[in-house]
């Protein structure tokens, strides 16, 4: 398994798609955005679920956390059943988020990847995307990496997603 | 768990979203379209993966089948970890598709739901959607139900998705 | 030209796509949603632009109104340049909205179409779509038709989009 | 008016969105992709309309060309009616495409902008996007600029969309 962690608009999903292209065998790609899309609408913008504040900060409530744990268990089971999986996530809880994944992924071979991007550049890309709550990119750029331990780190500030994917693929099995 | 089976453009995903709205507790909703979106591009239109013929027939190859089995295992694990899950799928293999889900979902309480829609009406809705390969709705309308056993059947030909969801929800728990 | 007017989730865009399918020559289809997507983000949810209240009511400000008039002029010019155009709009201003279109479309042959849908049914379809502010369907179901004069009216409460499109196409040319 | 011309995946739409953000007054943004989306499905992949070959080359037929001329007339009328408009297009016909716009935009003040991106980098971004026919980025990278005359040129190979937008905005009005 590969777990990509980075702030909003740091380029994780793009790297995941490129990894699927450059890795020699077929990998499945899932992301935290897929999990959010699977939630009932009532949890997609509420204190019980996930809430996006006007300043770009994101908070999650108990309804979100409980279902997210089950989703992580499902991703782990997909990998244990033999499908290579690349995940992209935003470790809002930093090392606690990583620990939760470690617990779910027990027994699996995991490559931990930090996807960095300078806050100002990520904020610019947030404008380019046009569909994201503003301010998330800047708020999360440093925050999600604090206390997290990686096998590889890439930085999309000056490198293309495809280049980053090649670096990561070079570290896979 | 709830498993919705129906042909393309029969209205499964809409019913799933309505179920999330009418069920009293939060359910996760996943579908076969999410699985296809998680595949590498190389498997999204190829004989090894999934292939869409101009006449609307769909065939899947060994690369698709292997990863799909792992995905089903993951969905089952999500449900076993405590998250109620509604799945929408297209049983291209009829009873064989159902048997594969039965095997994956062993030990879980499953409500099997048939989502029917007259071929001509589904074909019209395929035009409305505008993003689907033509002909799938008509080809699949009967095919996917042959030999499949349900706890509940709904028909979207004349009933709205929300009404169908209420019927199904009445059979849950 | 064909102008479709109806509330949110009444099925206008689907009818437009079906019209493109059933009309013998190629028609362009544009809608008010395309105009909103062309606005700067700052006008897409603000009092100066367009604002969506939690109860489903929609208000537009002077920035929106000025650019919308220019957009209508552009649509009229497209039609005058020889392209048949089907428009879908939501006449929030009722007869005033229609008058604005009449002024823009001076000299063009226009088929005015009312797309009705019972409020409760449209509200259900709003849930199915999953990407719309809640409450708009119900608020707009009657409102947008008050005082508006049509050449044809269709009702998607019990009729499919494709059937409605055939009725409308029968009145063209 | 601003007309952005560049190959597929060169970053035109992102620059357009950033321009809407950095320009002091509200601008409308339209693109050739919007025009294609407004076509009937039958023209969206056919010799009569627009056709995408497996090698990434794109050809357009008479049905496309006729409606496109009407669309350009509509964009011009929108601008003449007082709305500032930024357009992104792909000049498959090079100077002929530019001449067609010049004719449509007679009397309007136009800033012609070339959006360049090295072929290899654009090809990588095509993979990242995941929704584009492969090969277009590489095929079009040089082709669309041949014989075209600009007021400003930007290069997204090493510059972010937001930086490019600031350079362009500095040349407006």
XYZ file of C-alpha atoms in Angstrom:
692
model
C 0.000 0.000 0.000
C 0.929 3.596 -0.546
C -0.464 6.311 1.715
C -0.109 9.870 0.415
C -0.591 12.620 2.995
C -0.726 16.285 2.148
C -2.755 19.441 2.505
C -5.647 20.416 0.300
C -4.533 21.354 -3.239
C -1.042 19.934 -2.669
C -1.528 17.614 -5.642
C -2.132 14.237 -3.977
C -4.871 12.960 -6.280
C -2.894 13.921 -9.366
C 0.101 11.995 -8.030
C -2.166 9.020 -7.310
C -3.408 9.019 -10.927
C 0.159 9.248 -12.204
C 1.209 6.400 -9.903
C -1.514 4.262 -11.470
C 0.041 5.100 -14.827
C 3.709 4.477 -13.990
C 3.432 1.454 -11.703
C 3.827 -1.743 -13.714
C 0.775 -3.547 -12.278
C -2.744 -2.160 -11.741
C -3.351 -0.322 -8.457
C -6.646 0.937 -7.058
C -6.760 4.576 -5.960
C -9.070 5.837 -3.227
C -9.061 9.096 -1.335
C -10.630 10.832 1.593
C -12.740 12.801 -0.896
C -14.361 9.501 -1.960
C -15.209 8.795 1.662
C -16.771 12.232 2.080
C -18.803 11.686 -1.094
C -20.119 8.398 0.361
C -21.501 10.162 3.447
C -25.140 11.182 3.733
C -25.614 14.837 2.821
C -26.460 15.580 6.458
C -22.879 14.720 7.496
C -21.223 16.523 4.593
C -21.552 19.950 6.173
C -22.409 19.729 9.840
C -20.758 19.627 13.257
C -21.717 15.977 13.613
C -19.988 15.232 10.300
C -17.455 17.446 8.571
C -17.649 21.235 8.712
C -15.819 23.789 6.577
C -15.361 27.191 8.236
C -15.123 30.389 6.159
C -11.448 30.738 7.154
C -10.591 27.373 5.585
C -10.393 25.361 8.778
C -12.006 21.948 8.766
C -13.417 20.129 11.768
C -14.883 16.661 12.013
C -17.443 15.369 14.476
C -18.178 11.960 16.016
C -20.441 10.801 13.164
C -17.624 11.367 10.704
C -14.972 9.744 12.872
C -16.947 6.560 13.469
C -17.730 5.952 9.799
C -14.184 6.914 8.780
C -12.762 4.172 11.009
C -14.994 1.626 9.269
C -13.894 2.985 5.882
C -10.218 2.576 6.847
C -10.952 -1.009 7.883
C -12.497 -1.560 4.460
C -9.489 -0.131 2.630
C -7.195 -2.376 4.683
C -9.322 -5.406 3.809
C -9.198 -4.497 0.115
C -5.411 -4.496 0.299
C -5.285 -7.720 2.326
C -7.496 -9.346 -0.316
C -4.699 -8.776 -2.787
C -5.380 -5.416 -4.460
C -2.538 -2.911 -4.316
C -4.057 0.355 -3.078
C -2.888 3.952 -3.122
C -4.700 6.208 -0.666
C -4.656 9.964 -0.504
C -5.599 11.533 2.795
C -5.277 14.785 4.723
C -3.893 14.083 8.214
C -5.810 16.812 10.026
C -4.784 15.098 13.259
C -1.112 14.800 12.235
C 0.564 11.850 14.008
C -2.776 10.739 15.453
C -4.156 10.346 11.945
C -1.081 8.341 10.983
C -1.446 6.130 14.046
C -5.065 5.389 13.131
C -3.978 4.246 9.677
C -1.102 2.199 11.182
C -3.583 0.380 13.394
C -5.953 -0.305 10.501
C -3.148 -1.427 8.194
C -1.443 -3.821 10.627
C 0.433 -6.542 8.787
C 0.463 -4.692 5.460
C 3.544 -3.301 3.790
C 2.986 0.455 3.644
C 4.965 3.208 1.935
C 4.293 6.492 3.734
C 4.577 9.481 1.439
C 4.516 13.154 2.393
C 3.225 15.421 -0.356
C 4.395 18.940 0.390
C 3.585 22.163 -1.383
C 4.426 25.705 -0.278
C 1.356 27.333 1.241
C 1.250 30.238 -1.205
C 1.510 27.957 -4.233
C -1.141 25.575 -2.911
C -3.402 28.570 -2.259
C -2.957 29.631 -5.880
C -3.859 26.142 -7.085
C -6.950 26.251 -4.907
C -8.067 29.251 -6.976
C -7.297 27.354 -10.174
C -9.464 24.410 -9.110
C -12.348 26.707 -8.394
C -14.370 24.131 -6.472
C -12.718 24.164 -3.069
C -13.512 26.161 0.046
C -10.925 28.923 0.137
C -8.235 28.959 2.774
C -7.930 25.190 3.239
C -4.760 24.948 1.171
C -2.951 27.560 3.225
C -4.220 26.338 6.610
C -3.262 22.730 5.929
C 0.048 23.127 4.102
C 2.246 22.708 7.201
C -0.249 21.441 9.737
C -0.859 18.003 8.235
C 2.855 17.129 8.226
C 3.668 18.019 11.835
C 4.871 14.944 13.683
C 4.250 12.601 10.757
C 6.981 10.162 9.698
C 7.543 9.333 6.010
C 9.451 6.894 3.851
C 9.531 9.381 0.987
C 8.695 13.034 0.650
C 7.915 14.881 -2.546
C 7.304 18.567 -3.082
C 4.953 19.709 -5.817
C 5.939 23.374 -5.466
C 8.396 23.047 -8.337
C 7.978 19.417 -9.464
C 5.240 18.027 -11.685
C 2.925 15.291 -10.357
C 4.346 12.809 -12.864
C 7.911 13.398 -11.673
C 6.809 12.965 -8.062
C 5.017 9.750 -9.000
C 8.193 8.396 -10.600
C 10.183 9.102 -7.430
C 7.560 7.310 -5.342
C 7.255 4.387 -7.766
C 11.025 3.939 -7.518
C 10.524 3.123 -3.847
C 7.802 0.527 -4.384
C 8.670 -3.124 -3.952
C -26.333 -3.871 4.418
C -28.496 -3.054 1.469
C -27.531 -4.263 -2.004
C -29.346 -2.567 -4.899
C -29.145 -4.345 -8.243
C -30.442 -2.899 -11.469
C -29.535 -2.031 -15.035
C -27.797 1.123 -16.116
C -30.032 4.221 -15.767
C -32.592 2.316 -13.694
C -32.143 4.838 -10.888
C -30.069 2.912 -8.326
C -27.771 5.740 -7.262
C -30.678 8.125 -6.835
C -32.431 5.580 -4.621
C -29.220 5.147 -2.629
C -29.030 8.914 -2.022
C -32.684 8.978 -0.962
C -32.104 6.018 1.352
C -29.341 8.013 3.048
C -31.902 10.760 3.542
C -34.803 8.690 4.855
C -32.986 6.137 7.004
C -32.832 7.350 10.595
C -29.095 6.701 11.119
C -26.199 7.592 8.778
C -25.397 5.049 6.050
C -22.447 5.034 3.660
C -23.245 4.654 -0.042
C -20.859 3.084 -2.515
C -21.417 1.865 -6.037
C -19.804 -0.053 -8.827
C -19.180 3.296 -10.555
C -16.910 4.257 -7.637
C -14.966 1.050 -8.134
C -14.562 1.747 -11.857
C -13.376 5.285 -11.050
C -10.724 3.800 -8.724
C -9.245 1.676 -11.522
C -6.193 2.769 -13.494
C -7.192 4.389 -16.785
C -5.715 1.406 -18.644
C -8.413 -0.871 -17.175
C -11.261 1.587 -17.651
C -11.675 0.799 -21.323
C -9.866 -2.365 -22.307
C -10.448 -6.083 -22.673
C -8.285 -6.731 -19.621
C -10.464 -4.348 -17.619
C -13.945 -3.184 -18.556
C -14.984 -2.614 -22.163
C -18.040 -0.805 -23.517
C -19.125 -1.918 -26.988
C -20.929 0.466 -29.356
C -24.121 -1.601 -28.997
C -24.199 -0.994 -25.237
C -22.895 -4.363 -24.145
C -20.321 -4.396 -21.380
C -17.661 -7.024 -20.844
C -15.144 -7.365 -18.058
C -11.744 -9.017 -18.161
C -9.554 -10.794 -15.601
C -7.861 -7.604 -14.377
C -11.263 -6.139 -13.519
C -12.561 -9.293 -11.880
C -9.557 -9.732 -9.601
C -9.622 -6.174 -8.277
C -13.416 -6.223 -7.973
C -13.230 -9.229 -5.640
C -10.827 -7.305 -3.415
C -13.147 -4.289 -3.490
C -16.105 -6.457 -2.411
C -13.991 -7.787 0.469
C -13.311 -4.181 1.451
C -16.981 -3.228 1.385
C -17.795 -6.256 3.536
C -15.087 -5.256 6.029
C -16.474 -1.716 6.178
C -19.873 -3.122 7.113
C -18.376 -5.581 9.619
C -16.535 -2.686 11.248
C -19.915 -1.199 12.074
C -20.840 1.124 9.216
C -24.211 0.489 7.589
C -23.563 0.379 3.840
C -25.819 0.650 0.809
C -24.280 -0.674 -2.387
C -25.486 -0.209 -5.925
C -24.295 -2.698 -8.482
C -25.152 -4.054 -11.923
C -25.265 -7.860 -11.817
C -23.936 -8.469 -15.321
C -23.474 -12.104 -14.291
C -26.984 -12.401 -12.808
C -27.083 -15.089 -10.086
C -23.302 -15.533 -10.292
C -22.847 -11.875 -9.375
C -25.220 -12.320 -6.460
C -23.361 -15.414 -5.299
C -20.075 -13.507 -5.309
C -21.593 -10.837 -3.069
C -23.136 -13.528 -0.820
C -19.707 -15.079 -0.335
C -18.074 -11.741 0.429
C -20.864 -10.686 2.792
C -20.995 -13.895 4.836
C -22.291 -13.263 8.325
C -23.789 -9.887 7.486
C -27.473 -9.103 7.434
C -28.245 -8.154 3.828
C -31.395 -6.746 2.235
C -31.393 -7.667 -1.466
C -33.224 -5.112 -3.581
C -34.131 -5.354 -7.248
C -34.409 -2.001 -8.985
C -36.425 -2.487 -12.138
C -37.205 -0.043 -14.901
C -38.821 -0.735 -18.262
C -36.171 -0.863 -20.968
C -37.670 1.942 -23.051
C -37.935 4.276 -20.082
C -34.393 3.510 -18.895
C -33.155 4.155 -22.443
C -34.837 7.560 -22.363
C -33.184 8.382 -19.043
C -29.827 7.379 -20.518
C -30.338 10.175 -23.059
C -31.252 12.587 -20.263
C -28.049 11.798 -18.359
C -25.993 12.464 -21.437
C -22.804 10.895 -20.066
C -23.459 7.206 -20.550
C -22.576 4.891 -23.412
C -25.799 4.428 -25.356
C -27.586 1.131 -25.358
C -26.517 -0.049 -21.921
C -29.858 0.787 -20.329
C -31.810 -1.278 -22.821
C -29.371 -4.210 -22.887
C -29.259 -4.502 -19.120
C -32.871 -3.817 -18.154
C -33.911 -7.490 -18.000
C -30.567 -9.245 -18.114
C -29.292 -8.227 -14.697
C -32.377 -9.579 -12.904
C -32.471 -13.061 -14.464
C -32.097 -15.675 -11.769
C -31.524 -13.140 -8.996
C -33.476 -13.458 -5.740
C -34.677 -10.361 -3.874
C -36.162 -9.387 -0.533
C -37.793 -6.319 -2.085
C -38.343 -5.121 -5.604
C -39.061 -1.590 -6.704
C -39.835 -0.266 -10.143
C -38.793 3.240 -11.117
C -40.783 3.201 -14.340
C -43.653 5.021 -12.662
C -42.390 5.590 -9.096
C -40.021 8.317 -7.936
C -36.687 7.372 -6.341
C -37.798 8.824 -3.019
C -40.946 6.647 -2.943
C -38.857 3.572 -3.776
C -36.421 4.488 -1.006
C -39.281 4.712 1.498
C -40.488 1.236 0.527
C -36.993 -0.161 0.975
C -36.384 1.701 4.236
C -39.588 0.160 5.577
C -37.917 -3.218 5.266
C -34.734 -2.235 7.101
C -34.143 -3.214 10.714
C -35.267 29.381 -30.535
C -36.796 27.406 -27.723
C -36.933 28.870 -24.219
C -37.677 26.381 -21.434
C -38.753 27.883 -18.122
C -39.225 25.879 -14.967
C -38.253 25.606 -11.323
C -35.112 23.967 -10.047
C -35.182 20.160 -10.490
C -38.213 20.328 -12.783
C -36.205 18.558 -15.486
C -35.426 21.372 -17.928
C -31.844 20.359 -18.771
C -32.848 16.772 -19.355
C -35.566 17.926 -21.742
C -33.022 20.146 -23.505
C -30.695 17.174 -24.028
C -33.580 15.077 -25.330
C -34.608 17.901 -27.669
C -31.096 17.865 -29.108
C -31.592 14.153 -29.721
C -35.056 14.248 -31.284
C -34.849 17.421 -33.360
C -33.777 16.604 -36.914
C -31.033 19.261 -37.167
C -28.343 20.116 -34.612
C -29.322 22.608 -31.886
C -27.085 24.243 -29.292
C -28.223 24.010 -25.663
C -27.326 26.604 -23.056
C -28.727 27.204 -19.619
C -28.705 29.644 -16.767
C -26.408 27.206 -14.923
C -23.800 27.763 -17.642
C -24.057 31.492 -17.084
C -23.594 31.075 -13.333
C -20.555 28.869 -13.961
C -19.055 31.632 -16.135
C -19.245 34.161 -13.292
C -16.274 34.945 -11.095
C -16.394 32.966 -7.858
C -17.011 36.211 -5.966
C -20.420 36.578 -7.661
C -21.393 32.927 -7.349
C -22.450 33.258 -3.712
C -22.834 36.868 -2.677
C -25.452 39.595 -2.425
C -23.812 41.421 -5.328
C -24.111 38.264 -7.441
C -26.375 35.308 -6.702
C -27.159 34.166 -3.183
C -28.731 30.919 -2.021
C -30.506 31.133 1.357
C -30.781 28.083 3.629
C -34.552 27.985 3.007
C -34.003 27.536 -0.731
C -34.772 31.069 -1.806
C -32.489 32.629 -4.376
C -31.771 36.316 -4.777
C -29.697 38.091 -7.373
C -27.850 41.377 -7.080
C -26.879 44.128 -9.524
C -23.586 42.478 -10.543
C -25.495 39.384 -11.610
C -28.238 41.289 -13.401
C -25.860 43.402 -15.484
C -23.790 40.465 -16.725
C -26.904 38.355 -17.299
C -28.288 40.993 -19.676
C -25.063 40.818 -21.686
C -25.252 37.022 -21.708
C -28.835 37.151 -23.044
C -27.656 39.505 -25.787
C -24.974 36.952 -26.652
C -27.456 34.087 -26.824
C -29.692 36.165 -29.097
C -26.729 36.925 -31.369
C -25.839 33.237 -31.535
C -29.353 32.488 -32.732
C -29.344 35.409 -35.171
C -26.075 34.097 -36.602
C -27.950 31.000 -37.632
C -27.581 28.493 -34.810
C -30.830 27.068 -33.448
C -30.630 27.438 -29.657
C -32.542 25.872 -26.790
C -32.254 27.757 -23.513
C -33.246 26.598 -20.060
C -33.859 29.276 -17.485
C -35.576 29.831 -14.159
C -37.822 32.907 -14.359
C -37.343 34.066 -10.776
C -38.944 37.353 -11.846
C -41.883 35.641 -13.589
C -43.287 37.862 -16.371
C -40.452 40.366 -15.897
C -37.941 37.639 -16.706
C -39.930 36.720 -19.797
C -40.076 40.353 -20.877
C -36.293 40.634 -20.577
C -35.875 37.635 -22.861
C -38.498 39.010 -25.285
C -36.525 42.231 -25.556
C -33.242 40.418 -26.147
C -34.776 38.046 -28.677
C -36.543 40.669 -30.775
C -36.994 39.479 -34.340
C -36.359 35.838 -33.548
C -38.952 33.101 -33.741
C -39.313 31.813 -30.175
C -41.204 28.833 -28.776
C -41.991 29.497 -25.107
C -42.204 26.308 -23.079
C -43.339 25.922 -19.484
C -41.800 22.950 -17.708
C -43.955 22.128 -14.716
C -43.419 19.615 -11.967
C -45.389 19.199 -8.744
C -43.484 20.751 -5.861
C -43.286 17.542 -3.826
C -41.961 15.536 -6.753
C -39.398 18.195 -7.691
C -38.274 18.287 -4.054
C -37.710 14.531 -4.174
C -35.665 14.860 -7.346
C -33.594 17.547 -5.658
C -32.599 14.906 -3.105
C -31.787 12.466 -5.898
C -29.470 14.962 -7.581
C -27.630 15.523 -4.362
C -25.792 18.636 -5.536
C -28.433 21.319 -5.181
C -29.224 23.647 -2.296
C -32.271 22.154 -0.626
C -35.598 23.868 -0.815
C -35.148 25.529 -4.200
C -37.292 22.970 -6.003
C -40.244 23.510 -3.707
C -39.910 27.304 -3.530
C -39.719 27.706 -7.282
C -42.235 25.108 -8.490
C -45.147 27.542 -8.807
C -43.413 30.884 -8.487
C -41.553 30.849 -11.790
C -44.713 30.252 -13.818
C -46.858 33.028 -12.354
C -47.838 35.456 -15.076
C -45.737 33.760 -17.742
C -47.291 32.991 -21.136
C -46.389 29.806 -23.011
C -46.808 28.231 -26.430
C -46.534 24.745 -24.940
C -46.542 23.379 -21.430
C -45.208 20.024 -20.315
C -45.346 18.428 -16.911
C -42.583 16.102 -15.788
C -44.482 14.936 -12.712
C -45.681 11.847 -14.551
C -44.063 12.177 -17.992
C -40.492 11.306 -18.925
C -38.170 14.001 -20.289
C -38.018 12.245 -23.650
C -41.819 12.273 -24.007
C -41.913 15.963 -23.102
C -39.188 16.644 -25.667
C -41.234 14.893 -28.354
C -44.246 17.058 -27.558
C -42.131 20.196 -27.793
C -40.345 19.076 -30.954
C -43.755 18.544 -32.545
C -44.318 22.270 -32.198
C -41.030 23.322 -33.781
C -40.773 24.438 -37.350
C -11.800 41.047 -24.186
C -9.025 38.614 -23.470
C -8.471 35.640 -25.772
C -6.259 32.879 -24.375
C -4.914 30.408 -26.911
C -2.997 27.291 -25.995
C -2.831 23.538 -26.433
C -4.836 21.047 -24.419
C -3.649 20.837 -20.783
C -1.546 23.988 -21.141
C -3.480 25.554 -18.267
C -5.759 28.029 -20.052
C -8.892 27.492 -17.960
C -6.952 27.750 -14.719
C -5.491 31.059 -15.882
C -8.984 32.244 -16.828
C -10.275 31.456 -13.326
C -7.295 33.256 -11.779
C -7.888 36.244 -14.063
C -11.443 36.433 -12.744
C -9.930 36.556 -9.259
C -7.214 39.150 -9.848
C -8.985 41.531 -12.217
C -10.617 44.352 -10.246
C -14.050 44.127 -11.932
C -16.124 40.999 -12.690
C -15.329 39.212 -15.959
C -17.224 36.347 -17.568
C -15.171 33.312 -18.594
C -16.152 31.030 -21.459
C -14.175 28.395 -23.271
C -14.258 26.149 -26.268
C -15.055 23.263 -23.889
C -18.320 25.031 -23.020
C -19.167 25.219 -26.690
C -18.473 21.513 -27.155
C -20.675 20.737 -24.138
C -23.505 22.718 -25.756
C -23.422 20.551 -28.897
C -25.806 17.651 -29.416
C -24.190 14.357 -28.467
C -24.203 13.343 -32.135
C -21.681 16.114 -32.918
C -19.512 15.501 -29.879
C -17.709 12.543 -31.406
C -18.285 12.308 -35.115
C -16.739 13.402 -38.415
C -19.576 15.879 -38.910
C -18.831 17.408 -35.499
C -15.615 16.978 -33.535
C -13.606 13.757 -33.623
C -10.808 12.644 -31.314
C -8.399 10.140 -32.867
C -6.546 7.598 -30.701
C -3.254 9.395 -31.425
C -4.558 12.615 -29.890
C -5.313 14.463 -33.091
C -8.568 16.365 -33.264
C -10.548 17.137 -36.395
C -13.688 19.168 -36.824
C -16.363 18.823 -39.477
C -18.779 21.237 -41.136
C -21.489 20.840 -38.473
C -19.031 21.932 -35.813
C -17.626 24.819 -37.840
C -21.018 26.318 -38.640
C -22.262 26.308 -35.048
C -18.882 27.503 -33.760
C -19.114 30.616 -35.957
C -22.507 31.387 -34.429
C -21.084 30.836 -30.937
C -18.224 33.267 -31.655
C -20.795 35.831 -32.824
C -22.608 35.331 -29.524
C -19.452 35.832 -27.460
C -18.709 39.015 -29.393
C -22.235 40.283 -28.745
C -21.884 39.532 -25.031
C -18.758 41.682 -24.938
C -20.364 44.429 -27.023
C -23.277 44.461 -24.582
C -20.826 45.528 -21.916
C -19.594 42.353 -20.222
C -15.833 41.919 -20.101
C -15.141 38.391 -21.369
C -12.139 36.086 -21.155
C -12.175 33.266 -23.692
C -9.997 30.186 -23.777
C -9.642 28.445 -27.094
C -7.397 26.002 -28.928
C -6.415 27.440 -32.314
C -6.308 24.148 -34.210
C -6.204 26.218 -37.390
C -3.441 28.529 -36.117
C -3.610 31.938 -37.838
C -6.886 30.988 -39.533
C -8.484 30.453 -36.124
C -7.163 33.828 -35.006
C -8.504 35.490 -38.124
C -11.948 34.023 -37.501
C -11.955 35.517 -33.991
C -10.661 38.862 -35.340
C -13.562 38.990 -37.755
C -16.096 38.158 -35.056
C -14.596 40.615 -32.580
C -14.396 43.595 -34.945
C -14.541 46.858 -33.042
C -13.710 45.294 -29.688
C -10.505 45.870 -27.761
C -8.828 42.449 -27.579
C -5.768 41.280 -25.677
C -4.324 38.231 -27.445
C -2.552 35.877 -25.058
C -0.450 32.854 -25.934
C -0.427 30.180 -23.234
C 2.577 27.969 -23.805
C 3.625 24.809 -22.038
C 6.386 22.382 -23.006
C 4.890 19.339 -24.701
C 6.298 16.839 -22.194
C 4.979 18.791 -19.220
C 1.548 19.277 -20.779
C 1.442 15.537 -21.518
C 2.141 14.834 -17.852
C -0.676 17.167 -16.800
C -2.996 15.370 -19.204
C -2.363 12.216 -17.151
C -3.035 14.145 -13.950
C -6.398 15.370 -15.241
C -7.402 11.858 -16.096
C -10.391 12.874 -18.213
C -8.767 13.877 -21.499
C -8.057 11.853 -24.612
C -4.370 11.037 -24.459
C -1.944 12.596 -26.862
C -3.785 15.870 -27.413
C -1.471 17.828 -25.128
C 1.644 16.746 -26.997
C 0.137 17.115 -30.474
C -1.156 20.610 -29.818
C 1.663 22.124 -27.745
C 3.449 23.786 -30.692
C 0.856 23.470 -33.419
C -1.686 25.924 -32.047
C 0.862 28.759 -31.794
C 2.279 28.559 -35.309
C 1.665 31.816 -37.120
C -0.393 33.333 -34.303
C 0.400 36.863 -33.116
C 0.123 37.779 -29.420
C 0.149 40.822 -27.177
C 1.420 38.759 -24.266
C 2.785 35.269 -23.896
C 2.959 33.231 -20.724
C 4.505 29.828 -20.156
C 3.031 27.491 -17.570
C 5.921 25.046 -17.779
C 7.548 26.626 -14.741
C 5.068 29.365 -13.732
C 1.877 28.918 -11.742
C -1.475 29.899 -13.294
C -1.900 32.683 -10.742
C 1.462 34.247 -11.664
C 0.567 34.065 -15.350
C -2.799 35.678 -14.620
C -1.065 38.554 -12.831
C 1.191 39.156 -15.817
C -1.822 39.201 -18.140
C -3.907 41.380 -15.808
C -1.050 43.894 -15.802
C -1.682 44.377 -19.506
C -5.419 44.934 -19.213
C -6.929 48.339 -19.538
